[in-house]
PDB file of C-alpha atoms (C1' of nucleotides) in Angstrom:
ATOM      1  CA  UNK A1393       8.513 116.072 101.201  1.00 30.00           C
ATOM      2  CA  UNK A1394       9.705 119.808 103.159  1.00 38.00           C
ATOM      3  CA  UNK A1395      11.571 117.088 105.167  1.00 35.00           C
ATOM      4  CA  UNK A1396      13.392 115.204 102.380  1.00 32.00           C
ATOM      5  CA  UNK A1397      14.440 118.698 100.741  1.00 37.00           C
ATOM      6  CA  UNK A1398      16.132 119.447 104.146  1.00 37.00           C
ATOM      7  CA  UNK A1399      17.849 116.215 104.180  1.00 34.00           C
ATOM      8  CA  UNK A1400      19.367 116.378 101.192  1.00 32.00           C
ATOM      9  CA  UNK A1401      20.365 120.083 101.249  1.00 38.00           C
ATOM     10  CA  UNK A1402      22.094 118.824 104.635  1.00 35.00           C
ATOM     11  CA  UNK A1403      23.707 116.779 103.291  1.00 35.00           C
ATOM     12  CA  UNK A1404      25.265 119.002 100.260  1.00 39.00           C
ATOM     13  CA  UNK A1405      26.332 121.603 102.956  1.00 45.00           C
ATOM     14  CA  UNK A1406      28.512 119.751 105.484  1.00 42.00           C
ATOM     15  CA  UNK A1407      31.550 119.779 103.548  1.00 44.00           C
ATOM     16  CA  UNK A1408      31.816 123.810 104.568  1.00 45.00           C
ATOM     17  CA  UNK A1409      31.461 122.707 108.208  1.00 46.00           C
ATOM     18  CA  UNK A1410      35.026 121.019 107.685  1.00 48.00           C
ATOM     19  CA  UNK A1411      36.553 124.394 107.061  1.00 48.00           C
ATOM     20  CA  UNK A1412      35.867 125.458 110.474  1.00 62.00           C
ATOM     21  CA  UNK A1413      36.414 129.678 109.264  1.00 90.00           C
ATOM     22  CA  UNK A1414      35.671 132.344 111.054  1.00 96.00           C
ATOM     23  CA  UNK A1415      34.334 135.767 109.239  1.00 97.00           C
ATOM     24  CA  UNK A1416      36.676 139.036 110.334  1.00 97.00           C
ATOM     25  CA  UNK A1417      34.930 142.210 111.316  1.00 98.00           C
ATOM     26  CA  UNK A1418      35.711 143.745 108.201  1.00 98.00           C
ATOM     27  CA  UNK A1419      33.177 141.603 106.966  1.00 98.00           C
ATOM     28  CA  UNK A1420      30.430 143.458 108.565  1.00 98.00           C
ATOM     29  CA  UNK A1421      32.163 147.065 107.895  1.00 98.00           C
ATOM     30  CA  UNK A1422      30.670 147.118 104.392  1.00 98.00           C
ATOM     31  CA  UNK A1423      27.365 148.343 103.186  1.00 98.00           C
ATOM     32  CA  UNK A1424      24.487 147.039 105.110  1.00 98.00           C
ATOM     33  CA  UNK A1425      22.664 145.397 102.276  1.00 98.00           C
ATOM     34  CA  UNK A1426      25.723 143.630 100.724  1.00 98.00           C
ATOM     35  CA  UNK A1427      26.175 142.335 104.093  1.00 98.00           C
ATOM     36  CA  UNK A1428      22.451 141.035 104.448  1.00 98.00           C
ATOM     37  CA  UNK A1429      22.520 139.386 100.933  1.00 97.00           C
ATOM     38  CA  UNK A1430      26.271 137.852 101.716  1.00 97.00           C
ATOM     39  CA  UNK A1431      25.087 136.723 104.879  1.00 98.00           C
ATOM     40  CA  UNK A1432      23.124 133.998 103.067  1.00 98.00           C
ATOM     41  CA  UNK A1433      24.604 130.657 103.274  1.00 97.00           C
ATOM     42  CA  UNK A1434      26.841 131.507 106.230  1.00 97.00           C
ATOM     43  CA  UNK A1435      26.481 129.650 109.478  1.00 97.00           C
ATOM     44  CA  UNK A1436      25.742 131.354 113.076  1.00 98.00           C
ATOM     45  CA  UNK A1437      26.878 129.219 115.468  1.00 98.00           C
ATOM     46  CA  UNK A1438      26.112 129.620 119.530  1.00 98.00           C
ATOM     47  CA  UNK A1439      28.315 127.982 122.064  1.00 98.00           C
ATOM     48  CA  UNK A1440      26.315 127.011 125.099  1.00 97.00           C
ATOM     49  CA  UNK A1441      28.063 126.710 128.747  1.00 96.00           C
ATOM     50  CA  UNK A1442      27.304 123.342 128.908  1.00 97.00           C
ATOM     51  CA  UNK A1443      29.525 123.132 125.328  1.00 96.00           C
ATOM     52  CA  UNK A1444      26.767 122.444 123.425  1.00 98.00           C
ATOM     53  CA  UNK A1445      27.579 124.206 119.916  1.00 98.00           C
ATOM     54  CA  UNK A1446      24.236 125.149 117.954  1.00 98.00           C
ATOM     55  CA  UNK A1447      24.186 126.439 114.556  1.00 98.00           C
ATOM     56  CA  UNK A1448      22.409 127.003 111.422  1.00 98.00           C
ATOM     57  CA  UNK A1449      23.074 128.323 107.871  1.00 97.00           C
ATOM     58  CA  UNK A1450      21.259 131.519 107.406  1.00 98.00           C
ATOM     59  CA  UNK A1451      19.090 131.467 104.181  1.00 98.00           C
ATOM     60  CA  UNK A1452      16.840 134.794 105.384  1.00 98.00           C
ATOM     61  CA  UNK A1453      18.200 138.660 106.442  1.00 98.00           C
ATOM     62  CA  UNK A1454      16.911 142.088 106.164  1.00 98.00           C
ATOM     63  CA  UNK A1455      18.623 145.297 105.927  1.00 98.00           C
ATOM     64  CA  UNK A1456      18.476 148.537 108.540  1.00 98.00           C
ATOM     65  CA  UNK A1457      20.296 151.776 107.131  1.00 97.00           C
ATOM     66  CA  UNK A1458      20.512 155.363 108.303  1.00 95.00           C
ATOM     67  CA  UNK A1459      17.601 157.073 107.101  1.00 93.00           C
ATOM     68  CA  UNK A1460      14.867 154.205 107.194  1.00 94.00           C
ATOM     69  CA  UNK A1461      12.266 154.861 108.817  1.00 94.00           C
ATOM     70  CA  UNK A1462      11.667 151.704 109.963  1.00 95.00           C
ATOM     71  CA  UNK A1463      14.687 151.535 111.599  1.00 95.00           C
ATOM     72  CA  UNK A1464      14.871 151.585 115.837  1.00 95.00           C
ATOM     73  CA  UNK A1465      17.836 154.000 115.840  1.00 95.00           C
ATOM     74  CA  UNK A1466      15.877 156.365 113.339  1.00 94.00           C
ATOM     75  CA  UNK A1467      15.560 159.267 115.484  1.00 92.00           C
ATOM     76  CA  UNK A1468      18.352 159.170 117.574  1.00 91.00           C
ATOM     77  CA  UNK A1469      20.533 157.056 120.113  1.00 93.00           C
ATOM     78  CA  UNK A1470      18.931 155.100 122.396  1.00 94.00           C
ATOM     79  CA  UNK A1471      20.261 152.691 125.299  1.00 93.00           C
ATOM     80  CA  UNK A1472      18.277 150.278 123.531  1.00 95.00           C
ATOM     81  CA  UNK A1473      19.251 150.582 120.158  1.00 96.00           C
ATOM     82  CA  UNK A1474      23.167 151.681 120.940  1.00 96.00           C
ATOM     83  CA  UNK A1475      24.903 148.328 119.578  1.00 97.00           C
ATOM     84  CA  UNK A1476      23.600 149.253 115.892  1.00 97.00           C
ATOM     85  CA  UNK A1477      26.179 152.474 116.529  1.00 97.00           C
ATOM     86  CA  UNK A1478      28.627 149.929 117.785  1.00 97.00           C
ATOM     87  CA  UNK A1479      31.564 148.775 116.306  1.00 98.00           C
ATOM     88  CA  UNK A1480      30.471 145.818 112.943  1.00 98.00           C
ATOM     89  CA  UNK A1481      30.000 142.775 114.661  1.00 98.00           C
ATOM     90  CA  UNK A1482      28.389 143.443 117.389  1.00 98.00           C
ATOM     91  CA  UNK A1483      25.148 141.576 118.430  1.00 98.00           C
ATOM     92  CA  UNK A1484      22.120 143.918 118.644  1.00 98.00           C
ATOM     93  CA  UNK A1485      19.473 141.904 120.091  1.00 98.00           C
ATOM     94  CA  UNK A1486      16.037 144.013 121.188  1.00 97.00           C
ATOM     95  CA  UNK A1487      12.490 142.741 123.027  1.00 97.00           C
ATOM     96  CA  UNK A1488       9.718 143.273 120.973  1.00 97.00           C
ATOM     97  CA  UNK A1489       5.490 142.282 121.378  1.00 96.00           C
ATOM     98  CA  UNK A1490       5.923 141.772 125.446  1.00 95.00           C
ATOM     99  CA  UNK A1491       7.360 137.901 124.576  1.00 96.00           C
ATOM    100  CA  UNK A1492       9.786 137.972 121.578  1.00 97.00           C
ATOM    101  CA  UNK A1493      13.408 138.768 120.833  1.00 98.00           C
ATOM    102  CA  UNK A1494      15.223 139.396 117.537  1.00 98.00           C
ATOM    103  CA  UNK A1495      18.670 139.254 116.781  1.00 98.00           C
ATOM    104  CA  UNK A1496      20.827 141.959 114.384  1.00 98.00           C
ATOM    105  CA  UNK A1497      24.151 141.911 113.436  1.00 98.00           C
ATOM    106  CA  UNK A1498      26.024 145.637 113.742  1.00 98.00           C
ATOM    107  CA  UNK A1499      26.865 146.768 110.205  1.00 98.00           C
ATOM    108  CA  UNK A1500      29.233 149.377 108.573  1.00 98.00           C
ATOM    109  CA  UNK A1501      31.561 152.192 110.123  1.00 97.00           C
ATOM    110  CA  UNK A1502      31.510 152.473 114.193  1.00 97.00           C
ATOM    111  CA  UNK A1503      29.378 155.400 114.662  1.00 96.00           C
ATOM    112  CA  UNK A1504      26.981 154.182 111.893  1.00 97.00           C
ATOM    113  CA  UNK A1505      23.429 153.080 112.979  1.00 97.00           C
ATOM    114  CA  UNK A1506      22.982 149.891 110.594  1.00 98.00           C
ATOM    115  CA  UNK A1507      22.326 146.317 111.248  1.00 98.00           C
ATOM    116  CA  UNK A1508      21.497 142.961 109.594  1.00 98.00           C
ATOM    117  CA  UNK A1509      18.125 141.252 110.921  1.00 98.00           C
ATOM    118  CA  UNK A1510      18.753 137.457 110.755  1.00 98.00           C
ATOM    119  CA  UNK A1511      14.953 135.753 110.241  1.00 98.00           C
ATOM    120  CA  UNK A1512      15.858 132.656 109.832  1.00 98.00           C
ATOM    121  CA  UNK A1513      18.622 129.751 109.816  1.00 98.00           C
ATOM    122  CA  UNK A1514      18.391 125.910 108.306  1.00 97.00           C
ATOM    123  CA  UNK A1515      19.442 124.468 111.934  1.00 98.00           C
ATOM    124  CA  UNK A1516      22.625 122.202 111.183  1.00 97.00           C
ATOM    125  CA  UNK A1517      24.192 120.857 114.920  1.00 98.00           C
ATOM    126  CA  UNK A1518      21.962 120.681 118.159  1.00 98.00           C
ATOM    127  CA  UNK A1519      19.063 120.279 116.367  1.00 98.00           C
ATOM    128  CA  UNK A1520      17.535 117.723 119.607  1.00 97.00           C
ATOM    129  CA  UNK A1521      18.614 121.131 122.095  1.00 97.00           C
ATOM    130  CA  UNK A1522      17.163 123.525 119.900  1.00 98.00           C
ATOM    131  CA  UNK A1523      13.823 121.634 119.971  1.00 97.00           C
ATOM    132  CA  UNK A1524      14.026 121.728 123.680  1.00 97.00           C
ATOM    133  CA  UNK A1525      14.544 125.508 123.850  1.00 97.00           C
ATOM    134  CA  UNK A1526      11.403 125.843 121.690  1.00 97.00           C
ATOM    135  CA  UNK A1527       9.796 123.853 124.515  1.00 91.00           C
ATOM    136  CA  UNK A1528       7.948 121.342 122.294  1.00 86.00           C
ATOM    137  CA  UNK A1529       8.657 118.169 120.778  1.00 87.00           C
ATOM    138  CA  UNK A1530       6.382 118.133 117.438  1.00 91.00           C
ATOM    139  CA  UNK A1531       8.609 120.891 115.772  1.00 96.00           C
ATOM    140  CA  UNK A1532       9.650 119.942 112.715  1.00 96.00           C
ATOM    141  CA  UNK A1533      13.830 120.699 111.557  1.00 97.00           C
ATOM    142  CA  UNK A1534      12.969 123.248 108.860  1.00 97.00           C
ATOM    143  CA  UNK A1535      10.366 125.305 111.542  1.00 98.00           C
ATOM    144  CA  UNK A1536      12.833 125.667 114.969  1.00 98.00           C
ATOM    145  CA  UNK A1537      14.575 128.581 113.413  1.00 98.00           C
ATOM    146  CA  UNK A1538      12.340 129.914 111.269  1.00 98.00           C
ATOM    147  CA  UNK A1539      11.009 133.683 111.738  1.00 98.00           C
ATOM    148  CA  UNK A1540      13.143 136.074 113.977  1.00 98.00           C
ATOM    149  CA  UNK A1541      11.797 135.374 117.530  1.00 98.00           C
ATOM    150  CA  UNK A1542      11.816 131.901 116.685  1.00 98.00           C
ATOM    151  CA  UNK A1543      15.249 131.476 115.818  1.00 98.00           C
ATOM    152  CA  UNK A1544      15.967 133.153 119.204  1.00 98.00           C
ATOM    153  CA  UNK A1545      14.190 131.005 121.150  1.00 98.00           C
ATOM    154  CA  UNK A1546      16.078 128.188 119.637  1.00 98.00           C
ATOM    155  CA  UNK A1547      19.199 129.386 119.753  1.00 98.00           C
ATOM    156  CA  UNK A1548      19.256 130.395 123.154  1.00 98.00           C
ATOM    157  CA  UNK A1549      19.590 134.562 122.167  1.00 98.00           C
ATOM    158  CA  UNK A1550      18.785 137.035 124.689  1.00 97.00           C
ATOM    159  CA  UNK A1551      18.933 140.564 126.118  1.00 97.00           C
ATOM    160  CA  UNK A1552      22.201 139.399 127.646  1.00 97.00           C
ATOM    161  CA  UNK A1553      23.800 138.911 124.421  1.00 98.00           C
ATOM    162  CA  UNK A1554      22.761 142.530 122.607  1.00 97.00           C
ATOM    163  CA  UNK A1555      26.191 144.670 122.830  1.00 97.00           C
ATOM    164  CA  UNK A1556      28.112 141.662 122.803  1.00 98.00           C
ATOM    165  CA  UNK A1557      31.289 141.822 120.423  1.00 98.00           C
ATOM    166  CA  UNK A1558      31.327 138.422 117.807  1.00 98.00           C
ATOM    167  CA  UNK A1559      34.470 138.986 117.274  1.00 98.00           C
ATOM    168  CA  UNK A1560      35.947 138.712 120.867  1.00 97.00           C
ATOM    169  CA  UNK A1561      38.185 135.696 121.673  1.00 97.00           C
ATOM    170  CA  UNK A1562      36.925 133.040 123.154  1.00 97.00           C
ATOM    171  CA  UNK A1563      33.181 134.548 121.884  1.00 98.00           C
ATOM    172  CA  UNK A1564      30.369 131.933 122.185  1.00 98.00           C
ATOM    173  CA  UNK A1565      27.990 133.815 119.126  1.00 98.00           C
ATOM    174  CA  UNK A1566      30.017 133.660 115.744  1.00 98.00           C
ATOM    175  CA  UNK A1567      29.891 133.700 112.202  1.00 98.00           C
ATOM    176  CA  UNK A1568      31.533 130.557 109.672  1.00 97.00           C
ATOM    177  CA  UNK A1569      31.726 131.763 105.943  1.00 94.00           C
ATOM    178  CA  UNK A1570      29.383 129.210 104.269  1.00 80.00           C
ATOM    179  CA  UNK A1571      30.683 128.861 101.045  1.00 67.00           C
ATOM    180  CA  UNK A1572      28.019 127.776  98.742  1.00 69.00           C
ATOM    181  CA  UNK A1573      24.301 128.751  98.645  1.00 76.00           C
ATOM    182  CA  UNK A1574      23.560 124.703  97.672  1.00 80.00           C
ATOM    183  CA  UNK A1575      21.595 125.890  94.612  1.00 89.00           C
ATOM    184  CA  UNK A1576      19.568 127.840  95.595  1.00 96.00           C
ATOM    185  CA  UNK A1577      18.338 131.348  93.963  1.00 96.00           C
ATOM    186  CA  UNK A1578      18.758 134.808  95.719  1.00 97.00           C
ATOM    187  CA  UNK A1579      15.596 136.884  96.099  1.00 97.00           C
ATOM    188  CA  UNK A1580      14.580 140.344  97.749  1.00 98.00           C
ATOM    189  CA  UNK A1581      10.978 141.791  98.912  1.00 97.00           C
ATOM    190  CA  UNK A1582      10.162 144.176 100.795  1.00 97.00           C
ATOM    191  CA  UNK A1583      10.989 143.361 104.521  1.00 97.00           C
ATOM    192  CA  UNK A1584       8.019 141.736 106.812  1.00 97.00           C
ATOM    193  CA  UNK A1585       6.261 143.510 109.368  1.00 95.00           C
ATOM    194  CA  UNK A1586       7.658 147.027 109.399  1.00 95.00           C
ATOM    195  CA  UNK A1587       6.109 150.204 109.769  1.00 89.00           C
ATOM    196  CA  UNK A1588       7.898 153.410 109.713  1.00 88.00           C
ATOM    197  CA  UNK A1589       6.682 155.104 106.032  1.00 91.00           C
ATOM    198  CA  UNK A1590       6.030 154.394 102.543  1.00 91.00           C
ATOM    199  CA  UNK A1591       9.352 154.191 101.591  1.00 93.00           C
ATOM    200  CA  UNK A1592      10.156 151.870 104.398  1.00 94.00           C
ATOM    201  CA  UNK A1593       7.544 149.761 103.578  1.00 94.00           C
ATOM    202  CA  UNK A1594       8.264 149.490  99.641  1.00 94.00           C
ATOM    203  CA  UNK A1595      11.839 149.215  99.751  1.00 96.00           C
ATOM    204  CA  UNK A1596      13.454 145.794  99.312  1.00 97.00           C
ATOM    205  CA  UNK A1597      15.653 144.841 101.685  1.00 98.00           C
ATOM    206  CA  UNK A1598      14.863 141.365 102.636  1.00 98.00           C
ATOM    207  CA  UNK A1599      17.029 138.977 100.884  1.00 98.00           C
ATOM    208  CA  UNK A1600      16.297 135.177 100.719  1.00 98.00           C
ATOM    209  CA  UNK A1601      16.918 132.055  99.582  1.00 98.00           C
ATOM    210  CA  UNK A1602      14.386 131.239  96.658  1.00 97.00           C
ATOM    211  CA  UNK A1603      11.832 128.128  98.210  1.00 96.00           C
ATOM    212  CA  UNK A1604      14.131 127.616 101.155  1.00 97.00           C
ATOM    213  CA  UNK A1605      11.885 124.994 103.704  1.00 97.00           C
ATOM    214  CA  UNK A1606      13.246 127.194 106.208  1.00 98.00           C
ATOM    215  CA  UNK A1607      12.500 130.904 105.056  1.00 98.00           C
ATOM    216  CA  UNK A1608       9.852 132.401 107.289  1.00 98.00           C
ATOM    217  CA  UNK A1609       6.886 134.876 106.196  1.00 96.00           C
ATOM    218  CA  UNK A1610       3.590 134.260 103.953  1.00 95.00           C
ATOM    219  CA  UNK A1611       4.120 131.768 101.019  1.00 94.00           C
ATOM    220  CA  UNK A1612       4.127 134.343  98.626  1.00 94.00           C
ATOM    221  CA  UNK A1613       7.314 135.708 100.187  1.00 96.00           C
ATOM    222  CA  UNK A1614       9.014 132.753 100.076  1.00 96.00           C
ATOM    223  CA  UNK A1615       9.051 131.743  96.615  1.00 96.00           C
TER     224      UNK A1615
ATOM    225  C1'  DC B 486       3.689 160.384 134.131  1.00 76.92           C
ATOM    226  C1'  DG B 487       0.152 158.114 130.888  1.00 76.92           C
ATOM    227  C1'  DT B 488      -0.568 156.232 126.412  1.00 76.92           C
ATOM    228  C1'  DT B 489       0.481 153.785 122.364  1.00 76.92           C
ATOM    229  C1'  DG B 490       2.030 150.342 119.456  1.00 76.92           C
ATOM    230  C1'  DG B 491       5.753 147.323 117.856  1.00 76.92           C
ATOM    231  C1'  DA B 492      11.674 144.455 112.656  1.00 76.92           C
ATOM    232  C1'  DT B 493       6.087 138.347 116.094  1.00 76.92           C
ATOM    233  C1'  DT B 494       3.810 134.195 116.798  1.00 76.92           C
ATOM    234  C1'  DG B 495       0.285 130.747 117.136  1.00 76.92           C
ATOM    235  C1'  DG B 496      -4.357 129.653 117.989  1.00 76.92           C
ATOM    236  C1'  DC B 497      -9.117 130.356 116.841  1.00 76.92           C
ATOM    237  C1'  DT B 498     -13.054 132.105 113.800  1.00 76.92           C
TER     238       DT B 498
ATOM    239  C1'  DG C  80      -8.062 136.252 108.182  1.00 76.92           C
ATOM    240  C1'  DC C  81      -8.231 138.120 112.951  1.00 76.92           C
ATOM    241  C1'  DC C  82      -6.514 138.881 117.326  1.00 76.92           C
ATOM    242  C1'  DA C  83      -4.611 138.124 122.023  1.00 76.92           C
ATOM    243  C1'  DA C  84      -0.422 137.649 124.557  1.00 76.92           C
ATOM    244  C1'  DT C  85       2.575 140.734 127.430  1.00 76.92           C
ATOM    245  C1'  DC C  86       6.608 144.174 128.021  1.00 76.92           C
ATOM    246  C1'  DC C  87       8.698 148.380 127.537  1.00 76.92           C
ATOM    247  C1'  DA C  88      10.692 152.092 124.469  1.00 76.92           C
ATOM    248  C1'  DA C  89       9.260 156.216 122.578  1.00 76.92           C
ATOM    249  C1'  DC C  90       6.632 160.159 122.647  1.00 76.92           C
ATOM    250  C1'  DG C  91       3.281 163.595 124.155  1.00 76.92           C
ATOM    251  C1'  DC C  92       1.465 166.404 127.932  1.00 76.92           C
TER     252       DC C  92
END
DNA sequence: CGTTGGATTGGCT
DNA sequence: GCCAATCCAACGC
């Protein structure tokens, strides 16, 4: 059923792959929660050494501003936290729970600490490798990118890669403009798992697509 | 320098 | 629903 919704959304979105189109960095230079919600329906794609292109259309984000409490770079600059300050477009990817790592997109002036979270993608090429990187074989499509770390670990995202520009030539972690959302309805809650404050808590800055197979969190979030 | 807990996940009660 | 896994950044002394 989850498997046959996939399919045919699949199938709907590969005409976008055709158009091959980068996103500029002026993109990302724009308020952090426009960014997040336009970020739905685009496609991250990962070049591996071997040549092996990964990607998947991103149908879940959250938004980090100045000011939020639940945001790393709340109190001050860290070493760890330094790419959010970085020029838009730059990968921000931190090690959380002694296992997992989740990867942010830089957002808005250089100098501004803001970044999008990406939770979760619909995996579109190198589905088979992806599966290997999550180091089991009973995975189903719509769960190998689905919740931060997991998306990650599929997509072969690292320490290595947090400071690295996107928009460098020749750059092997990249953003296509996805064109349409295939249907599906926008909708916000408050973002999963963060401490911080009551405001922080409260505020809604995830942004998702409505019923998506492959938006993570409790059911109740995903509708 | 020691302690605490986290933008998570998956397995078990 | 609860909790362990497992590292390290952040903060307090």
């Amino acid at each position: 059923m989850a498997d046959m919704q996939l399919r045919l959304y699949r199938a709907m979105s590969q005409p976008t792959l055709a158009h091959d189109k980068r996103i500029e960095r002026t993109f990302f230079a724009r308020d952090t929660r426009t960014v997040a919600q336009d970020l739905l329906g685009c496609v991250l794609v990962r070049l591996l050494p071997d040549g092996t292109r990964l990607s998947g259309r991103i149908v879940e984000t959250e938004a980090y501003r100045p000011g939020d409490a639940a945001m790393h770079a709340y109190r001050r600059r860290t070493v760890r936290n330094a790419p959010m300050f970085m020029a838009p477009g730059t990968a921000y990817v931190y090690f959380t729970y002694g296992m997992h790592f989740c990867f942010n997109i830089s957002t808005e002036a250089e100098g501004v600490p803001a970044a999008v979270l990406i939770r979760a993608l619909e995996p579109l090429e190198g589905v088979k490798r992806m599966r290997l990187h999550r180091g089991r074989g009973d995975i189903p499509d719509e769960a190998l990118c689905q919740g931060p770390a997991n998306l990650c670990k599929a997509m072969a995202i690292d320490r290595r890669l947090s400071g690295y520009d996107m928009l460098q030539p020749g750059s092997v972690l990249f953003l296509e403009v996805g064109g349409q959302t295939g249907g599906y309805l926008v909708k916000t809650s408050p973002r999963i798992g963060v401490g911080g404050d009551e405001v922080a808590k409260t505020i809604p800055w995830r942004y998702y697509f409505a019923a998506h197979p492959c938006v993570s969190g409790p059911p109740a979030l995903r509708r």
